[in-house]
PDB file of C-alpha atoms in Angstrom:
ATOM      1  CA  MET P   1      59.776  -8.063  11.273  1.00 51.00           C
ATOM      2  CA  PRO P   2      60.809  -3.736  12.432  1.00 64.00           C
ATOM      3  CA  ASP P   3      59.896  -5.198  15.957  1.00 84.00           C
ATOM      4  CA  ARG P   4      59.402  -1.965  18.793  1.00 92.00           C
ATOM      5  CA  VAL P   5      62.467  -1.302  20.344  1.00 94.00           C
ATOM      6  CA  PHE P   6      61.547  -2.952  24.240  1.00 95.00           C
ATOM      7  CA  ASP P   7      64.171  -1.521  26.830  1.00 95.00           C
ATOM      8  CA  GLY P   8      63.074  -2.730  29.927  1.00 95.00           C
ATOM      9  CA  SER P   9      64.951  -0.157  32.216  1.00 95.00           C
ATOM     10  CA  LYS P  10      62.490   2.401  30.624  1.00 95.00           C
ATOM     11  CA  LEU P  11      59.609  -0.255  31.701  1.00 96.00           C
ATOM     12  CA  ARG P  12      60.470  -0.175  35.289  1.00 96.00           C
ATOM     13  CA  ASP P  13      60.963   3.680  35.340  1.00 95.00           C
ATOM     14  CA  ARG P  14      58.116   4.019  33.952  1.00 94.00           C
ATOM     15  CA  ARG P  15      55.999   1.766  36.368  1.00 94.00           C
ATOM     16  CA  VAL P  16      57.799   2.827  39.498  1.00 95.00           C
ATOM     17  CA  ALA P  17      56.719   6.664  38.600  1.00 93.00           C
ATOM     18  CA  LYS P  18      53.246   4.844  38.265  1.00 92.00           C
ATOM     19  CA  ARG P  19      53.453   3.896  41.535  1.00 94.00           C
ATOM     20  CA  LEU P  20      52.513   0.314  40.827  1.00 94.00           C
ATOM     21  CA  SER P  21      54.937  -3.283  41.704  1.00 96.00           C
ATOM     22  CA  GLN P  22      55.823  -5.685  39.574  1.00 96.00           C
ATOM     23  CA  ALA P  23      53.007  -8.012  40.966  1.00 96.00           C
ATOM     24  CA  ASP P  24      50.559  -5.367  39.790  1.00 95.00           C
ATOM     25  CA  LEU P  25      51.571  -5.237  36.270  1.00 96.00           C
ATOM     26  CA  ALA P  26      51.949  -8.843  36.109  1.00 96.00           C
ATOM     27  CA  ALA P  27      48.249  -8.860  37.248  1.00 95.00           C
ATOM     28  CA  GLY P  28      47.361  -6.874  34.897  1.00 94.00           C
ATOM     29  CA  LEU P  29      48.671  -8.571  32.479  1.00 94.00           C
ATOM     30  CA  ASN P  30      47.306 -12.200  33.411  1.00 94.00           C
ATOM     31  CA  VAL P  31      51.354 -13.144  33.650  1.00 95.00           C
ATOM     32  CA  LYS P  32      53.741 -14.398  36.617  1.00 96.00           C
ATOM     33  CA  VAL P  33      55.523 -12.186  38.160  1.00 96.00           C
ATOM     34  CA  ASN P  34      58.684 -13.518  37.287  1.00 97.00           C
ATOM     35  CA  ALA P  35      58.035 -12.026  33.691  1.00 96.00           C
ATOM     36  CA  VAL P  36      57.998  -9.135  34.783  1.00 96.00           C
ATOM     37  CA  TYR P  37      61.346  -9.345  36.374  1.00 97.00           C
ATOM     38  CA  ARG P  38      62.879 -10.995  34.008  1.00 97.00           C
ATOM     39  CA  TRP P  39      61.676  -8.269  31.487  1.00 97.00           C
ATOM     40  CA  GLU P  40      62.766  -5.439  33.482  1.00 96.00           C
ATOM     41  CA  ASN P  41      66.193  -6.985  34.259  1.00 96.00           C
ATOM     42  CA  HIS P  42      67.022  -7.680  30.324  1.00 95.00           C
ATOM     43  CA  LEU P  43      66.547 -11.518  30.801  1.00 96.00           C
ATOM     44  CA  ALA P  44      63.371 -11.850  28.522  1.00 96.00           C
ATOM     45  CA  THR P  45      61.521  -9.586  25.780  1.00 95.00           C
ATOM     46  CA  PRO P  46      57.932  -9.692  25.782  1.00 96.00           C
ATOM     47  CA  PRO P  47      55.638 -10.968  22.760  1.00 95.00           C
ATOM     48  CA  GLN P  48      54.972  -8.130  20.514  1.00 95.00           C
ATOM     49  CA  GLU P  49      51.072  -7.856  20.949  1.00 95.00           C
ATOM     50  CA  ARG P  50      52.106  -7.699  24.786  1.00 95.00           C
ATOM     51  CA  LEU P  51      53.451  -3.712  24.344  1.00 96.00           C
ATOM     52  CA  PRO P  52      50.134  -1.840  23.826  1.00 94.00           C
ATOM     53  CA  ALA P  53      48.962  -3.549  27.024  1.00 95.00           C
ATOM     54  CA  ILE P  54      51.972  -2.942  29.137  1.00 96.00           C
ATOM     55  CA  ALA P  55      52.213   0.697  27.535  1.00 95.00           C
ATOM     56  CA  ALA P  56      48.347   1.610  28.937  1.00 94.00           C
ATOM     57  CA  LEU P  57      49.097  -0.237  32.393  1.00 94.00           C
ATOM     58  CA  VAL P  58      52.215   1.874  33.238  1.00 94.00           C
ATOM     59  CA  GLY P  59      50.240   4.884  31.505  1.00 92.00           C
ATOM     60  CA  ALA P  60      52.798   5.659  28.476  1.00 92.00           C
ATOM     61  CA  GLU P  61      52.053   6.014  24.903  1.00 92.00           C
ATOM     62  CA  LEU P  62      52.929   3.100  23.170  1.00 94.00           C
ATOM     63  CA  ASP P  63      55.195   5.168  20.209  1.00 92.00           C
ATOM     64  CA  GLU P  64      57.237   6.687  23.447  1.00 92.00           C
ATOM     65  CA  LEU P  65      57.627   3.815  25.082  1.00 95.00           C
ATOM     66  CA  PHE P  66      57.929   1.572  22.960  1.00 95.00           C
ATOM     67  CA  PRO P  67      59.386   2.945  19.584  1.00 94.00           C
ATOM     68  CA  ARG P  68      59.548   1.467  16.008  1.00 91.00           C
ATOM     69  CA  LEU P  69      62.344   2.476  13.302  1.00 89.00           C
ATOM     70  CA  GLU P  70      60.677   1.241  10.406  1.00 91.00           C
ATOM     71  CA  PRO P  71      57.031   1.938   8.879  1.00 93.00           C
ATOM     72  CA  PRO P  72      55.538  -1.628  10.045  1.00 94.00           C
ATOM     73  CA  ASN P  73      54.117  -4.494   8.336  1.00 95.00           C
ATOM     74  CA  LEU P  74      51.151  -7.045   8.538  1.00 96.00           C
ATOM     75  CA  ALA P  75      52.219  -8.471  11.945  1.00 96.00           C
ATOM     76  CA  ASP P  76      53.339  -5.158  13.172  1.00 96.00           C
ATOM     77  CA  LEU P  77      49.511  -3.540  12.765  1.00 96.00           C
ATOM     78  CA  ARG P  78      48.271  -6.690  14.320  1.00 95.00           C
ATOM     79  CA  CYS P  79      50.173  -7.072  17.267  1.00 96.00           C
ATOM     80  CA  ASP P  80      49.613  -2.751  17.824  1.00 95.00           C
ATOM     81  CA  ALA P  81      46.080  -3.948  17.790  1.00 93.00           C
ATOM     82  CA  GLY P  82      46.934  -6.144  21.087  1.00 94.00           C
ATOM     83  CA  MET P  83      45.893  -9.251  19.092  1.00 94.00           C
ATOM     84  CA  ARG P  84      47.501 -13.365  18.466  1.00 94.00           C
ATOM     85  CA  GLN P  85      46.962 -14.241  14.808  1.00 94.00           C
ATOM     86  CA  SER P  86      44.343 -16.393  16.322  1.00 93.00           C
ATOM     87  CA  ASP P  87      42.571 -13.495  17.706  1.00 92.00           C
ATOM     88  CA  THR P  88      41.435 -12.198  14.096  1.00 92.00           C
ATOM     89  CA  THR P  89      39.204 -14.911  13.347  1.00 90.00           C
ATOM     90  CA  CYS P  90      36.386 -13.516  14.381  1.00 85.00           C
ATOM     91  CA  TYR P  91      36.868  -9.917  12.451  1.00 84.00           C
ATOM     92  CA  THR P  92      37.695 -11.940   8.818  1.00 84.00           C
ATOM     93  CA  ASN P  93      34.866 -14.483   9.875  1.00 81.00           C
ATOM     94  CA  THR P  94      37.260 -17.671   9.168  1.00 84.00           C
ATOM     95  CA  THR P  95      37.860 -20.896  10.932  1.00 86.00           C
ATOM     96  CA  SER P  96      41.616 -20.423  11.021  1.00 90.00           C
ATOM     97  CA  PRO P  97      44.806 -17.832  10.996  1.00 93.00           C
ATOM     98  CA  MET P  98      45.955 -19.415   7.988  1.00 95.00           C
ATOM     99  CA  PRO P  99      44.911 -16.306   5.677  1.00 93.00           C
ATOM    100  CA  ILE P 100      46.438 -13.665   8.063  1.00 95.00           C
ATOM    101  CA  ARG P 101      49.786 -16.088   8.409  1.00 96.00           C
ATOM    102  CA  ALA P 102      50.206 -16.190   5.037  1.00 96.00           C
ATOM    103  CA  ALA P 103      50.415 -12.907   4.411  1.00 96.00           C
ATOM    104  CA  GLU P 104      52.089 -12.228   7.228  1.00 95.00           C
ATOM    105  CA  GLN P 105      54.916 -14.284   5.613  1.00 95.00           C
ATOM    106  CA  GLY P 106      54.529 -12.641   2.575  1.00 95.00           C
ATOM    107  CA  LYS P 107      52.731 -16.160   0.641  1.00 95.00           C
ATOM    108  CA  ARG P 108      49.506 -15.052  -0.123  1.00 95.00           C
ATOM    109  CA  ALA P 109      47.876 -11.545  -0.154  1.00 95.00           C
ATOM    110  CA  LEU P 110      44.864 -10.982   1.752  1.00 94.00           C
ATOM    111  CA  SER P 111      41.178 -11.141   0.327  1.00 90.00           C
ATOM    112  CA  ASP P 112      39.563  -7.338  -0.163  1.00 87.00           C
ATOM    113  CA  GLU P 113      37.119  -8.267   2.312  1.00 85.00           C
ATOM    114  CA  ALA P 114      39.821  -9.360   4.644  1.00 89.00           C
ATOM    115  CA  VAL P 115      41.771  -6.172   4.032  1.00 90.00           C
ATOM    116  CA  THR P 116      38.567  -4.447   5.091  1.00 86.00           C
ATOM    117  CA  ALA P 117      37.545  -6.078   7.795  1.00 87.00           C
ATOM    118  CA  LEU P 118      41.314  -6.383   9.294  1.00 91.00           C
ATOM    119  CA  ALA P 119      42.053  -2.004   8.784  1.00 88.00           C
ATOM    120  CA  ALA P 120      38.756  -1.649  10.736  1.00 85.00           C
ATOM    121  CA  ALA P 121      39.725  -4.393  13.559  1.00 88.00           C
ATOM    122  CA  TYR P 122      43.600  -2.683  13.709  1.00 91.00           C
ATOM    123  CA  LYS P 123      41.727   1.043  13.634  1.00 87.00           C
ATOM    124  CA  VAL P 124      43.937   1.897  10.442  1.00 89.00           C
ATOM    125  CA  THR P 125      42.529   2.693   7.075  1.00 87.00           C
ATOM    126  CA  ARG P 126      42.844   0.195   4.489  1.00 88.00           C
ATOM    127  CA  THR P 127      45.350   2.708   2.489  1.00 89.00           C
ATOM    128  CA  GLU P 128      48.132   1.218   5.811  1.00 92.00           C
ATOM    129  CA  LEU P 129      47.068  -1.773   5.692  1.00 94.00           C
ATOM    130  CA  LEU P 130      47.834  -2.571   1.966  1.00 94.00           C
ATOM    131  CA  ALA P 131      51.151  -0.666   2.320  1.00 94.00           C
ATOM    132  CA  ALA P 132      52.028  -2.792   5.635  1.00 95.00           C
ATOM    133  CA  GLN P 133      51.105  -6.066   3.326  1.00 96.00           C
ATOM    134  CA  LYS P 134      53.614  -4.944   0.528  1.00 95.00           C
ATOM    135  CA  ARG P 135      56.197  -4.798   3.312  1.00 95.00           C
ATOM    136  CA  SER P 136      55.249  -8.440   4.370  1.00 95.00           C
ATOM    137  CA  PHE P 137      56.157  -9.120   0.758  1.00 94.00           C
ATOM    138  CA  GLY P 138      59.209  -7.533   0.782  1.00 92.00           C
ATOM    139  CA  HIS P 139      58.751  -4.314  -0.560  1.00 91.00           C
ATOM    140  CA  SER P 140      60.282  -1.366   0.474  1.00 88.00           C
ATOM    141  CA  VAL P 141      57.161   1.337   0.809  1.00 85.00           C
ATOM    142  CA  PRO P 142      57.354   4.707   2.812  1.00 85.00           C
ATOM    143  CA  ALA P 143      54.941   5.374   5.417  1.00 83.00           C
ATOM    144  CA  VAL P 144      51.353   6.313   4.705  1.00 76.00           C
ATOM    145  CA  LYS P 145      51.076   9.858   6.039  1.00 70.00           C
ATOM    146  CA  LYS P 146      48.102  10.290   8.557  1.00 63.00           C
ATOM    147  CA  THR P 147      45.582  12.977   7.284  1.00 53.00           C
ATOM    148  CA  SER P 148      44.933  15.455   9.328  1.00 48.00           C
ATOM    149  CA  PRO P 149      41.373  15.154  11.171  1.00 45.00           C
ATOM    150  CA  GLN P 150      40.645  18.866   9.504  1.00 43.00           C
ATOM    151  CA  VAL P 151      41.071  17.605   5.884  1.00 48.00           C
ATOM    152  CA  VAL P 152      38.203  15.783   5.737  1.00 57.00           C
ATOM    153  CA  ASN P 153      35.260  18.247   6.264  1.00 69.00           C
ATOM    154  CA  THR P 154      34.072  18.824   2.602  1.00 84.00           C
ATOM    155  CA  VAL P 155      31.442  16.660   1.006  1.00 89.00           C
ATOM    156  CA  ALA P 156      33.945  16.239  -1.218  1.00 88.00           C
ATOM    157  CA  GLU P 157      36.416  15.185   0.719  1.00 87.00           C
ATOM    158  CA  LYS P 158      33.811  12.771   2.715  1.00 89.00           C
ATOM    159  CA  ILE P 159      33.448  11.285  -0.549  1.00 90.00           C
ATOM    160  CA  LYS P 160      36.585  10.457  -1.086  1.00 87.00           C
ATOM    161  CA  TYR P 161      37.024   8.847   2.075  1.00 86.00           C
ATOM    162  CA  LEU P 162      34.003   6.805   1.656  1.00 87.00           C
ATOM    163  CA  GLN P 163      35.578   5.944  -1.722  1.00 85.00           C
ATOM    164  CA  THR P 164      38.835   4.666  -0.399  1.00 81.00           C
ATOM    165  CA  GLU P 165      37.769   2.787   2.539  1.00 80.00           C
ATOM    166  CA  ILE P 166      34.481   1.349   1.893  1.00 81.00           C
ATOM    167  CA  TYR P 167      34.947   1.053  -2.191  1.00 79.00           C
ATOM    168  CA  ARG P 168      38.231   0.312  -2.370  1.00 72.00           C
ATOM    169  CA  GLY P 169      38.753   3.266  -5.137  1.00 69.00           C
ATOM    170  CA  THR P 170      36.220   2.842  -7.031  1.00 74.00           C
ATOM    171  CA  ALA P 171      32.506   4.419  -5.793  1.00 76.00           C
ATOM    172  CA  PRO P 172      29.076   4.096  -7.416  1.00 87.00           C
ATOM    173  CA  LEU P 173      27.853   6.055 -10.572  1.00 92.00           C
ATOM    174  CA  ASP P 174      26.741   9.497  -9.755  1.00 93.00           C
ATOM    175  CA  ALA P 175      23.152   8.771 -11.909  1.00 94.00           C
ATOM    176  CA  ALA P 176      23.021   5.272  -9.299  1.00 94.00           C
ATOM    177  CA  LEU P 177      23.430   7.283  -6.425  1.00 95.00           C
ATOM    178  CA  ALA P 178      21.035  10.374  -7.273  1.00 95.00           C
ATOM    179  CA  SER P 179      18.369   7.426  -7.954  1.00 96.00           C
ATOM    180  CA  ASP P 180      18.933   5.231  -5.140  1.00 95.00           C
ATOM    181  CA  GLY P 181      19.251   8.601  -2.669  1.00 94.00           C
ATOM    182  CA  ASN P 182      15.416   9.559  -3.789  1.00 96.00           C
ATOM    183  CA  ARG P 183      13.857   5.980  -3.812  1.00 95.00           C
ATOM    184  CA  LYS P 184      15.078   6.089   0.185  1.00 95.00           C
ATOM    185  CA  SER P 185      14.426   9.601   0.785  1.00 94.00           C
ATOM    186  CA  GLY P 186      10.935   9.409  -1.134  1.00 95.00           C
ATOM    187  CA  ARG P 187      11.878  12.862  -2.754  1.00 94.00           C
ATOM    188  CA  SER P 188      13.375  14.046  -5.900  1.00 94.00           C
ATOM    189  CA  LEU P 189      16.308  15.780  -3.814  1.00 94.00           C
ATOM    190  CA  LEU P 190      19.718  14.209  -5.811  1.00 95.00           C
ATOM    191  CA  THR P 191      20.294  14.626  -9.459  1.00 95.00           C
ATOM    192  CA  GLU P 192      23.230  13.457 -10.947  1.00 94.00           C
ATOM    193  CA  ASP P 193      24.590  16.907 -12.182  1.00 94.00           C
ATOM    194  CA  LEU P 194      24.008  17.455  -8.123  1.00 94.00           C
ATOM    195  CA  VAL P 195      26.272  14.344  -6.837  1.00 93.00           C
ATOM    196  CA  ARG P 196      28.744  15.396 -10.028  1.00 92.00           C
ATOM    197  CA  ASP P 197      29.412  18.502  -8.295  1.00 90.00           C
ATOM    198  CA  LEU P 198      29.253  17.806  -4.501  1.00 92.00           C
ATOM    199  CA  ARG P 199      32.069  15.025  -5.884  1.00 88.00           C
ATOM    200  CA  ALA P 200      34.004  17.117  -7.081  1.00 87.00           C
ATOM    201  CA  GLY P 201      33.556  19.515  -5.132  1.00 85.00           C
ATOM    202  CA  THR P 202      32.433  22.318  -7.054  1.00 83.00           C
ATOM    203  CA  LEU P 203      29.776  23.000  -4.670  1.00 85.00           C
ATOM    204  CA  PRO P 204      31.127  22.617  -1.276  1.00 82.00           C
ATOM    205  CA  THR P 205      28.224  21.846   0.709  1.00 84.00           C
ATOM    206  CA  ALA P 206      23.858  21.547   0.308  1.00 87.00           C
ATOM    207  CA  PRO P 207      20.968  21.830   2.195  1.00 90.00           C
ATOM    208  CA  ASP P 208      20.378  19.184   5.279  1.00 90.00           C
ATOM    209  CA  ASP P 209      17.663  17.080   3.273  1.00 93.00           C
ATOM    210  CA  VAL P 210      19.967  16.965   0.761  1.00 93.00           C
ATOM    211  CA  LEU P 211      23.440  15.227   2.541  1.00 93.00           C
ATOM    212  CA  ASP P 212      20.388  13.656   4.202  1.00 94.00           C
ATOM    213  CA  ALA P 213      19.586  12.077   0.620  1.00 95.00           C
ATOM    214  CA  LEU P 214      22.928  11.487   0.028  1.00 95.00           C
ATOM    215  CA  ALA P 215      23.475   9.387   3.158  1.00 93.00           C
ATOM    216  CA  LEU P 216      21.132   7.447   2.241  1.00 95.00           C
ATOM    217  CA  ALA P 217      22.266   6.648  -0.912  1.00 94.00           C
ATOM    218  CA  PHE P 218      26.046   5.643   0.851  1.00 92.00           C
ATOM    219  CA  ASP P 219      24.002   3.643   3.430  1.00 90.00           C
ATOM    220  CA  VAL P 220      25.544   5.886   5.867  1.00 91.00           C
ATOM    221  CA  PRO P 221      23.524   7.492   9.123  1.00 92.00           C
ATOM    222  CA  PRO P 222      23.263  11.523   8.014  1.00 91.00           C
ATOM    223  CA  VAL P 223      25.572  12.900  10.947  1.00 90.00           C
ATOM    224  CA  PHE P 224      28.293  11.717   8.023  1.00 90.00           C
ATOM    225  CA  PHE P 225      27.560  14.741   5.958  1.00 90.00           C
ATOM    226  CA  ARG P 226      26.559  17.034   8.684  1.00 86.00           C
ATOM    227  CA  SER P 227      29.617  16.466  11.240  1.00 84.00           C
ATOM    228  CA  SER P 228      33.177  17.417  11.581  1.00 79.00           C
ATOM    229  CA  ASP P 229      34.203  15.566  13.763  1.00 81.00           C
ATOM    230  CA  PRO P 230      37.080  13.037  12.954  1.00 81.00           C
ATOM    231  CA  GLU P 231      35.989  10.892  15.493  1.00 80.00           C
ATOM    232  CA  ILE P 232      32.818  10.156  14.124  1.00 83.00           C
ATOM    233  CA  ASP P 233      33.373  10.022  10.683  1.00 83.00           C
ATOM    234  CA  ARG P 234      35.979   7.212  11.497  1.00 82.00           C
ATOM    235  CA  LEU P 235      33.716   5.313  13.707  1.00 84.00           C
ATOM    236  CA  VAL P 236      30.895   5.597  11.168  1.00 86.00           C
ATOM    237  CA  VAL P 237      33.003   4.153   7.949  1.00 82.00           C
ATOM    238  CA  SER P 238      35.108   1.386  10.127  1.00 80.00           C
ATOM    239  CA  ALA P 239      31.154   0.354  11.134  1.00 81.00           C
ATOM    240  CA  ARG P 240      30.178   0.151   7.552  1.00 80.00           C
ATOM    241  CA  ALA P 241      32.774  -1.291   6.592  1.00 76.00           C
ATOM    242  CA  VAL P 242      32.925  -4.691   8.522  1.00 74.00           C
ATOM    243  CA  ARG P 243      29.200  -4.441   7.508  1.00 72.00           C
ATOM    244  CA  SER P 244      30.080  -4.562   4.120  1.00 68.00           C
ATOM    245  CA  GLN P 245      32.523  -7.473   4.672  1.00 65.00           C
ATOM    246  CA  PHE P 246      29.840  -9.563   6.475  1.00 66.00           C
ATOM    247  CA  THR P 247      27.219  -8.439   3.563  1.00 60.00           C
ATOM    248  CA  VAL P 248      29.049  -9.850   1.599  1.00 54.00           C
ATOM    249  CA  MET P 249      30.011 -13.277   2.898  1.00 55.00           C
ATOM    250  CA  ALA P 250      26.279 -13.811   3.833  1.00 56.00           C
ATOM    251  CA  ALA P 251      25.545 -13.327   0.022  1.00 52.00           C
ATOM    252  CA  ARG P 252      28.205 -15.857  -0.418  1.00 54.00           C
ATOM    253  CA  GLY P 253      26.991 -18.540   2.071  1.00 55.00           C
ATOM    254  CA  GLY P 254      29.885 -17.343   4.616  1.00 52.00           C
ATOM    255  CA  GLU P 255      32.141 -19.913   5.784  1.00 49.00           C
ATOM    256  CA  ARG P 256      29.673 -21.585   8.331  1.00 52.00           C
ATOM    257  CA  GLU P 257      26.528 -21.071  10.156  1.00 60.00           C
ATOM    258  CA  ILE P 258      26.581 -19.125  13.454  1.00 62.00           C
ATOM    259  CA  SER P 259      24.295 -20.390  16.112  1.00 69.00           C
ATOM    260  CA  GLN P 260      21.736 -18.611  17.618  1.00 72.00           C
ATOM    261  CA  GLU P 261      23.864 -18.052  20.871  1.00 74.00           C
ATOM    262  CA  ALA P 262      26.529 -16.713  19.516  1.00 68.00           C
ATOM    263  CA  ARG P 263      24.359 -14.279  17.428  1.00 66.00           C
ATOM    264  CA  ASP P 264      22.662 -13.672  20.926  1.00 72.00           C
ATOM    265  CA  GLN P 265      26.087 -13.038  22.008  1.00 71.00           C
ATOM    266  CA  LEU P 266      27.493 -11.279  19.428  1.00 64.00           C
ATOM    267  CA  ARG P 267      24.235  -8.686  19.318  1.00 70.00           C
ATOM    268  CA  GLU P 268      24.937  -8.534  23.259  1.00 73.00           C
ATOM    269  CA  PHE P 269      28.720  -7.476  22.409  1.00 69.00           C
ATOM    270  CA  ILE P 270      28.021  -5.275  19.808  1.00 66.00           C
ATOM    271  CA  SER P 271      25.479  -3.580  21.639  1.00 70.00           C
ATOM    272  CA  ASP P 272      27.710  -2.793  25.033  1.00 70.00           C
ATOM    273  CA  THR P 273      30.419  -1.694  22.746  1.00 64.00           C
ATOM    274  CA  MET P 274      28.505   0.828  21.202  1.00 63.00           C
ATOM    275  CA  ALA P 275      26.974   1.826  24.442  1.00 67.00           C
ATOM    276  CA  GLU P 276      30.115   2.678  25.726  1.00 67.00           C
ATOM    277  CA  ILE P 277      31.373   4.438  22.845  1.00 62.00           C
ATOM    278  CA  LEU P 278      28.918   6.317  22.781  1.00 65.00           C
ATOM    279  CA  GLY P 279      27.393   6.670  26.313  1.00 62.00           C
ATOM    280  CA  THR P 280      23.755   5.314  27.074  1.00 51.00           C
ATOM    281  CA  ASP P 281      22.369   8.920  27.792  1.00 52.00           C
ATOM    282  CA  ALA P 282      22.595  12.000  29.051  1.00 40.00           C
ATOM    283  CA  ASP P 283      22.998  11.317  32.780  1.00 44.00           C
ATOM    284  CA  ASN P 284      25.713   8.945  32.108  1.00 47.00           C
ATOM    285  CA  MET P 285      28.225  11.100  30.231  1.00 40.00           C
ATOM    286  CA  PRO P 286      31.799  12.176  31.774  1.00 41.00           C
ATOM    287  CA  THR P 287      31.811  15.919  33.109  1.00 36.00           C
TER     288      THR P 287
END
């Protein structure tokens, strides 16, 4: 496992620059002060999954404070998300982290559903997660180039983004998309040829009502095809990926029944999370 490089002296310097005491840092991490003392004096190293929280508390970028010298494997991606193996079960909808452990140890590959769910949880693309999985199995795979936020702007690029992240490389047929979009919109706006031209980039864009019908066909909100904001694209695709995974699990009967109390708590958590991301109303938006 290519661990991030931990330097206790750098941590101490950043903590002091942030005007935090060892006790302040310990309290923020819910650890004993002695643990921070040992880290800073090169007597111990914190678990890799704690590094993101440590960097955030001292106001540093993770890659700057704790650099990584090699591309990440599966365990690295999990640690960069600040998760233990046991934390992943709520995303994979399993009772045990054994599938994650097996994949990280290069013994058994993740299911497609788990790949989609973990990519969203770790805030990486499916391509990045699959590359990390290959490294966990001992393969030498170069780092996946980050897609420039400006690249995913045209309708064709957005369709390709959905095809890669949601449909595992194979999107629905053009005729099926046209049929679904027309049925859901209640209007005859799409044809097989039109969808094909949009997908191929022959037609770079289309009127808003056509884009809205295309969004309905892909089961994403209209803003996905209308906006050029990469954060909106990422949020939509992440939410869509997680929903797809749980829809598949529900169709299969799932591993266990979720209690009503748990459902209520999950609804509240999701609602609060989205409110925090988007802002509850204009008056509460930061200025």
